[in-house]
GROMACS .gro file of C-alpha atoms in nm:
model
  271
    1UNK     CA    1   0.536   1.132   1.671
    2UNK     CA    2   0.688   1.343   1.393
    3UNK     CA    3   0.410   1.492   1.182
    4UNK     CA    4   0.654   1.617   0.914
    5UNK     CA    5   0.739   1.254   0.827
    6UNK     CA    6   0.372   1.163   0.787
    7UNK     CA    7   0.308   1.481   0.588
    8UNK     CA    8   0.590   1.396   0.346
    9UNK     CA    9   0.466   1.041   0.316
   10UNK     CA   10   0.110   1.150   0.244
   11UNK     CA   11   0.210   1.412  -0.012
   12UNK     CA   12   0.449   1.173  -0.189
   13UNK     CA   13   0.204   0.885  -0.216
   14UNK     CA   14  -0.105   1.097  -0.290
   15UNK     CA   15   0.061   1.236  -0.603
   16UNK     CA   16   0.062   0.891  -0.764
   17UNK     CA   17  -0.244   0.743  -0.591
   18UNK     CA   18  -0.594   0.704  -0.724
   19UNK     CA   19  -0.901   0.824  -0.535
   20UNK     CA   20  -0.923   0.485  -0.364
   21UNK     CA   21  -0.559   0.513  -0.254
   22UNK     CA   22  -0.617   0.858  -0.103
   23UNK     CA   23  -0.916   0.730   0.090
   24UNK     CA   24  -0.705   0.437   0.214
   25UNK     CA   25  -0.430   0.670   0.336
   26UNK     CA   26  -0.678   0.893   0.518
   27UNK     CA   27  -0.844   0.592   0.676
   28UNK     CA   28  -0.514   0.445   0.794
   29UNK     CA   29  -0.357   0.759   0.937
   30UNK     CA   30  -0.670   0.920   1.079
   31UNK     CA   31  -0.888   0.630   1.192
   32UNK     CA   32  -0.622   0.369   1.269
   33UNK     CA   33  -0.294   0.533   1.363
   34UNK     CA   34  -0.446   0.825   1.557
   35UNK     CA   35  -0.700   0.606   1.736
   36UNK     CA   36  -0.422   0.366   1.827
   37UNK     CA   37  -0.192   0.639   1.960
   38UNK     CA   38  -0.455   0.842   2.144
   39UNK     CA   39  -0.693   0.588   2.297
   40UNK     CA   40  -0.596   0.223   2.254
   41UNK     CA   41  -0.274   0.235   2.454
   42UNK     CA   42  -0.456   0.405   2.741
   43UNK     CA   43  -0.734   0.147   2.746
   44UNK     CA   44  -0.486  -0.144   2.753
   45UNK     CA   45  -0.228   0.037   2.966
   46UNK     CA   46  -0.278  -0.146   3.298
   47UNK     CA   47  -0.436  -0.460   3.157
   48UNK     CA   48  -0.230  -0.715   3.350
   49UNK     CA   49  -0.253  -0.517   3.672
   50UNK     CA   50  -0.634  -0.508   3.655
   51UNK     CA   51  -0.665  -0.877   3.557
   52UNK     CA   52  -0.796  -1.031   3.879
   53UNK     CA   53  -0.862  -1.396   3.971
   54UNK     CA   54  -1.058  -1.525   4.270
   55UNK     CA   55  -0.759  -1.698   4.426
   56UNK     CA   56  -0.452  -1.599   4.621
   57UNK     CA   57  -0.234  -1.879   4.490
   58UNK     CA   58   0.101  -1.724   4.394
   59UNK     CA   59   0.157  -1.723   4.018
   60UNK     CA   60  -0.197  -1.828   3.926
   61UNK     CA   61  -0.304  -1.483   3.807
   62UNK     CA   62   0.007  -1.440   3.590
   63UNK     CA   63  -0.035  -1.786   3.432
   64UNK     CA   64  -0.403  -1.729   3.359
   65UNK     CA   65  -0.333  -1.388   3.209
   66UNK     CA   66  -0.066  -1.535   2.980
   67UNK     CA   67  -0.296  -1.818   2.879
   68UNK     CA   68  -0.582  -1.590   2.780
   69UNK     CA   69  -0.365  -1.306   2.638
   70UNK     CA   70  -0.080  -1.487   2.456
   71UNK     CA   71  -0.015  -1.169   2.254
   72UNK     CA   72  -0.137  -0.826   2.347
   73UNK     CA   73  -0.380  -0.648   2.117
   74UNK     CA   74  -0.167  -0.336   2.140
   75UNK     CA   75   0.149  -0.507   2.014
   76UNK     CA   76  -0.036  -0.688   1.736
   77UNK     CA   77  -0.190  -0.363   1.615
   78UNK     CA   78   0.145  -0.184   1.634
   79UNK     CA   79   0.312  -0.451   1.420
   80UNK     CA   80   0.017  -0.452   1.180
   81UNK     CA   81   0.025  -0.074   1.128
   82UNK     CA   82   0.403  -0.076   1.074
   83UNK     CA   83   0.386  -0.350   0.811
   84UNK     CA   84   0.082  -0.198   0.639
   85UNK     CA   85   0.245   0.143   0.594
   86UNK     CA   86   0.582   0.007   0.473
   87UNK     CA   87   0.467  -0.048   0.109
   88UNK     CA   88   0.376   0.320   0.088
   89UNK     CA   89   0.734   0.403   0.184
   90UNK     CA   90   0.856   0.176  -0.096
   91UNK     CA   91   0.644   0.370  -0.346
   92UNK     CA   92   0.787   0.698  -0.216
   93UNK     CA   93   1.141   0.560  -0.248
   94UNK     CA   94   1.075   0.447  -0.606
   95UNK     CA   95   0.938   0.791  -0.693
   96UNK     CA   96   1.245   0.957  -0.539
   97UNK     CA   97   1.469   0.723  -0.741
   98UNK     CA   98   1.290   0.819  -1.064
   99UNK     CA   99   1.322   1.189  -0.982
  100UNK     CA  100   1.695   1.152  -0.914
  101UNK     CA  101   1.751   0.974  -1.247
  102UNK     CA  102   1.540   1.233  -1.428
  103UNK     CA  103   1.741   1.516  -1.274
  104UNK     CA  104   2.074   1.359  -1.371
  105UNK     CA  105   1.949   1.302  -1.725
  106UNK     CA  106   1.838   1.664  -1.767
  107UNK     CA  107   2.167   1.793  -1.625
  108UNK     CA  108   2.356   1.577  -1.874
  109UNK     CA  109   2.140   1.624  -2.184
  110UNK     CA  110   1.988   1.962  -2.109
  111UNK     CA  111   1.641   1.892  -2.249
  112UNK     CA  112   1.376   1.625  -2.276
  113UNK     CA  113   1.276   1.358  -2.026
  114UNK     CA  114   1.428   1.024  -1.939
  115UNK     CA  115   1.084   0.872  -1.870
  116UNK     CA  116   0.807   0.895  -2.126
  117UNK     CA  117   0.547   0.974  -1.856
  118UNK     CA  118   0.743   1.125  -1.564
  119UNK     CA  119   0.434   1.217  -1.360
  120UNK     CA  120   0.236   0.895  -1.403
  121UNK     CA  121   0.251   0.534  -1.291
  122UNK     CA  122   0.422   0.360  -1.581
  123UNK     CA  123   0.673   0.079  -1.613
  124UNK     CA  124   0.842  -0.028  -1.292
  125UNK     CA  125   0.656   0.228  -1.081
  126UNK     CA  126   0.323   0.075  -1.188
  127UNK     CA  127   0.441  -0.270  -1.080
  128UNK     CA  128   0.574  -0.132  -0.750
  129UNK     CA  129   0.239   0.031  -0.679
  130UNK     CA  130   0.043  -0.284  -0.767
  131UNK     CA  131   0.270  -0.502  -0.551
  132UNK     CA  132   0.227  -0.257  -0.263
  133UNK     CA  133  -0.151  -0.297  -0.287
  134UNK     CA  134  -0.121  -0.675  -0.280
  135UNK     CA  135   0.119  -0.659   0.015
  136UNK     CA  136  -0.104  -0.424   0.217
  137UNK     CA  137  -0.415  -0.633   0.162
  138UNK     CA  138  -0.226  -0.954   0.246
  139UNK     CA  139  -0.090  -0.807   0.571
  140UNK     CA  140  -0.437  -0.705   0.691
  141UNK     CA  141  -0.580  -1.047   0.602
  142UNK     CA  142  -0.297  -1.225   0.787
  143UNK     CA  143  -0.348  -1.018   1.101
  144UNK     CA  144  -0.723  -1.073   1.092
  145UNK     CA  145  -0.649  -1.444   1.089
  146UNK     CA  146  -0.402  -1.405   1.378
  147UNK     CA  147  -0.659  -1.220   1.587
  148UNK     CA  148  -0.910  -1.495   1.515
  149UNK     CA  149  -0.654  -1.761   1.611
  150UNK     CA  150  -0.570  -1.594   1.943
  151UNK     CA  151  -0.921  -1.469   2.020
  152UNK     CA  152  -1.174  -1.689   1.832
  153UNK     CA  153  -1.470  -1.457   1.883
  154UNK     CA  154  -1.257  -1.140   1.851
  155UNK     CA  155  -1.437  -0.989   2.152
  156UNK     CA  156  -1.343  -1.030   2.517
  157UNK     CA  157  -1.572  -1.187   2.779
  158UNK     CA  158  -1.619  -1.042   3.123
  159UNK     CA  159  -1.518  -1.364   3.302
  160UNK     CA  160  -1.279  -1.639   3.186
  161UNK     CA  161  -1.223  -1.984   3.334
  162UNK     CA  162  -0.868  -2.090   3.408
  163UNK     CA  163  -0.736  -2.421   3.545
  164UNK     CA  164  -0.367  -2.401   3.454
  165UNK     CA  165  -0.099  -2.489   3.710
  166UNK     CA  166  -0.022  -2.365   3.974
  167UNK     CA  167  -0.391  -2.279   4.019
  168UNK     CA  168  -0.539  -2.525   4.273
  169UNK     CA  169  -0.863  -2.568   4.071
  170UNK     CA  170  -1.069  -2.395   3.805
  171UNK     CA  171  -1.075  -2.030   3.897
  172UNK     CA  172  -1.267  -1.732   3.761
  173UNK     CA  173  -1.066  -1.441   3.625
  174UNK     CA  174  -1.208  -1.100   3.550
  175UNK     CA  175  -1.096  -0.875   3.265
  176UNK     CA  176  -1.078  -0.503   3.320
  177UNK     CA  177  -1.318  -0.286   3.114
  178UNK     CA  178  -1.421  -0.556   2.863
  179UNK     CA  179  -1.702  -0.348   2.702
  180UNK     CA  180  -1.473  -0.054   2.633
  181UNK     CA  181  -1.208  -0.284   2.489
  182UNK     CA  182  -1.461  -0.461   2.268
  183UNK     CA  183  -1.566  -0.129   2.116
  184UNK     CA  184  -1.209  -0.052   2.008
  185UNK     CA  185  -1.152  -0.409   1.890
  186UNK     CA  186  -1.457  -0.395   1.665
  187UNK     CA  187  -1.355  -0.049   1.541
  188UNK     CA  188  -1.004  -0.164   1.446
  189UNK     CA  189  -1.136  -0.479   1.281
  190UNK     CA  190  -1.394  -0.290   1.074
  191UNK     CA  191  -1.138  -0.035   0.957
  192UNK     CA  192  -0.901  -0.317   0.859
  193UNK     CA  193  -1.176  -0.484   0.653
  194UNK     CA  194  -1.258  -0.153   0.482
  195UNK     CA  195  -0.888  -0.104   0.400
  196UNK     CA  196  -0.873  -0.452   0.245
  197UNK     CA  197  -1.177  -0.376   0.029
  198UNK     CA  198  -1.026  -0.043  -0.082
  199UNK     CA  199  -0.700  -0.216  -0.180
  200UNK     CA  200  -0.888  -0.478  -0.382
  201UNK     CA  201  -1.102  -0.216  -0.557
  202UNK     CA  202  -0.800  -0.001  -0.638
  203UNK     CA  203  -0.609  -0.304  -0.768
  204UNK     CA  204  -0.899  -0.402  -0.994
  205UNK     CA  205  -0.932  -0.043  -1.114
  206UNK     CA  206  -0.562  -0.021  -1.208
  207UNK     CA  207  -0.562  -0.356  -1.387
  208UNK     CA  208  -0.880  -0.278  -1.582
  209UNK     CA  209  -0.750   0.068  -1.673
  210UNK     CA  210  -0.418  -0.074  -1.791
  211UNK     CA  211  -0.591  -0.340  -2.002
  212UNK     CA  212  -0.818  -0.079  -2.160
  213UNK     CA  213  -0.516   0.139  -2.242
  214UNK     CA  214  -0.337  -0.154  -2.404
  215UNK     CA  215  -0.647  -0.237  -2.607
  216UNK     CA  216  -0.686   0.124  -2.720
  217UNK     CA  217  -0.317   0.136  -2.816
  218UNK     CA  218  -0.350  -0.177  -3.028
  219UNK     CA  219  -0.656  -0.034  -3.201
  220UNK     CA  220  -0.469   0.290  -3.270
  221UNK     CA  221  -0.178   0.097  -3.423
  222UNK     CA  222  -0.420  -0.102  -3.636
  223UNK     CA  223  -0.587   0.218  -3.758
  224UNK     CA  224  -0.252   0.392  -3.821
  225UNK     CA  225   0.003   0.125  -3.920
  226UNK     CA  226   0.266   0.389  -3.997
  227UNK     CA  227   0.314   0.421  -3.618
  228UNK     CA  228   0.407   0.054  -3.588
  229UNK     CA  229   0.785  -0.017  -3.569
  230UNK     CA  230   0.743  -0.327  -3.787
  231UNK     CA  231   0.584  -0.108  -4.055
  232UNK     CA  232   0.886   0.126  -4.046
  233UNK     CA  233   1.129  -0.161  -4.099
  234UNK     CA  234   0.949  -0.264  -4.417
  235UNK     CA  235   1.161  -0.170  -4.730
  236UNK     CA  236   0.857  -0.067  -4.927
  237UNK     CA  237   0.757   0.194  -4.667
  238UNK     CA  238   1.095   0.366  -4.615
  239UNK     CA  239   1.039   0.613  -4.900
  240UNK     CA  240   0.702   0.721  -4.758
  241UNK     CA  241   0.854   0.763  -4.414
  242UNK     CA  242   1.139   0.981  -4.543
  243UNK     CA  243   0.902   1.208  -4.728
  244UNK     CA  244   0.670   1.256  -4.430
  245UNK     CA  245   0.697   1.383  -4.072
  246UNK     CA  246   0.921   1.222  -3.814
  247UNK     CA  247   0.751   0.955  -3.606
  248UNK     CA  248   0.854   0.878  -3.249
  249UNK     CA  249   0.840   0.501  -3.246
  250UNK     CA  250   0.677   0.324  -2.951
  251UNK     CA  251   0.499   0.634  -2.817
  252UNK     CA  252   0.164   0.799  -2.852
  253UNK     CA  253   0.314   1.149  -2.840
  254UNK     CA  254   0.536   1.318  -3.099
  255UNK     CA  255   0.866   1.479  -2.993
  256UNK     CA  256   0.976   1.814  -3.134
  257UNK     CA  257   1.139   1.795  -3.476
  258UNK     CA  258   1.515   1.809  -3.476
  259UNK     CA  259   1.637   2.129  -3.642
  260UNK     CA  260   1.952   1.981  -3.794
  261UNK     CA  261   1.924   1.732  -4.079
  262UNK     CA  262   1.603   1.548  -3.987
  263UNK     CA  263   1.633   1.311  -4.281
  264UNK     CA  264   1.967   1.179  -4.160
  265UNK     CA  265   1.815   1.126  -3.816
  266UNK     CA  266   1.532   0.919  -3.964
  267UNK     CA  267   1.769   0.705  -4.167
  268UNK     CA  268   1.978   0.637  -3.859
  269UNK     CA  269   1.666   0.534  -3.669
  270UNK     CA  270   1.562   0.295  -3.943
  271UNK     CA  271   1.901   0.130  -3.962
   0.00000   0.00000   0.00000
């Protein structure tokens, strides 16, 4: 386990995450990944070896174990944690791509920014982040359904009945440490449900915030129509625009005035 990789992942995602996203990351890496690595593998380490049936028929114990444990909890959780953390890597890759483009632009131009909001979730990065939330919540829901399909009650009984061939009749099989395993099963299920709720809350928060920003922007354009690009293209307003300050179209912030011939720059923008 390389902690530098997880540290880079956490620092890269936390920079663009909301408070709900930071809680989700802490919950996943502290209460799910660490619990899985430290305790779960030890509890399920010798599961098949300790699965005992009250018969000496060759092959009966192996068949009954495969019938009751079609997929191991450990492998399902490993696959679930890998798929759940992959969207965070996609966000980090998108952020690195934006930084690389921003660096090339500044080396070529020498000033300014390629992106209007380089340190915020805007444009494609916002959509990548939203899609990552949907993907993470969907993965946890799918694996909760898989656990329910393989183990209907989620928990493990102390004794299971098996009558599969080559068992001579219905035999009783005993699971090793069922109470201890049930504790970790419930813990992993509860943390998965909490992660789903956090993803849904964060998704709703981002959508509501984006809608409120769009509404505020429309109100600002209605209050100040000179900031609207359609207003600038109107012939009757060109004289007023040339006699006033430069306006950066399509943005809420004003760029620094150009020192050389600002009027020519405005005319070129209008044309």
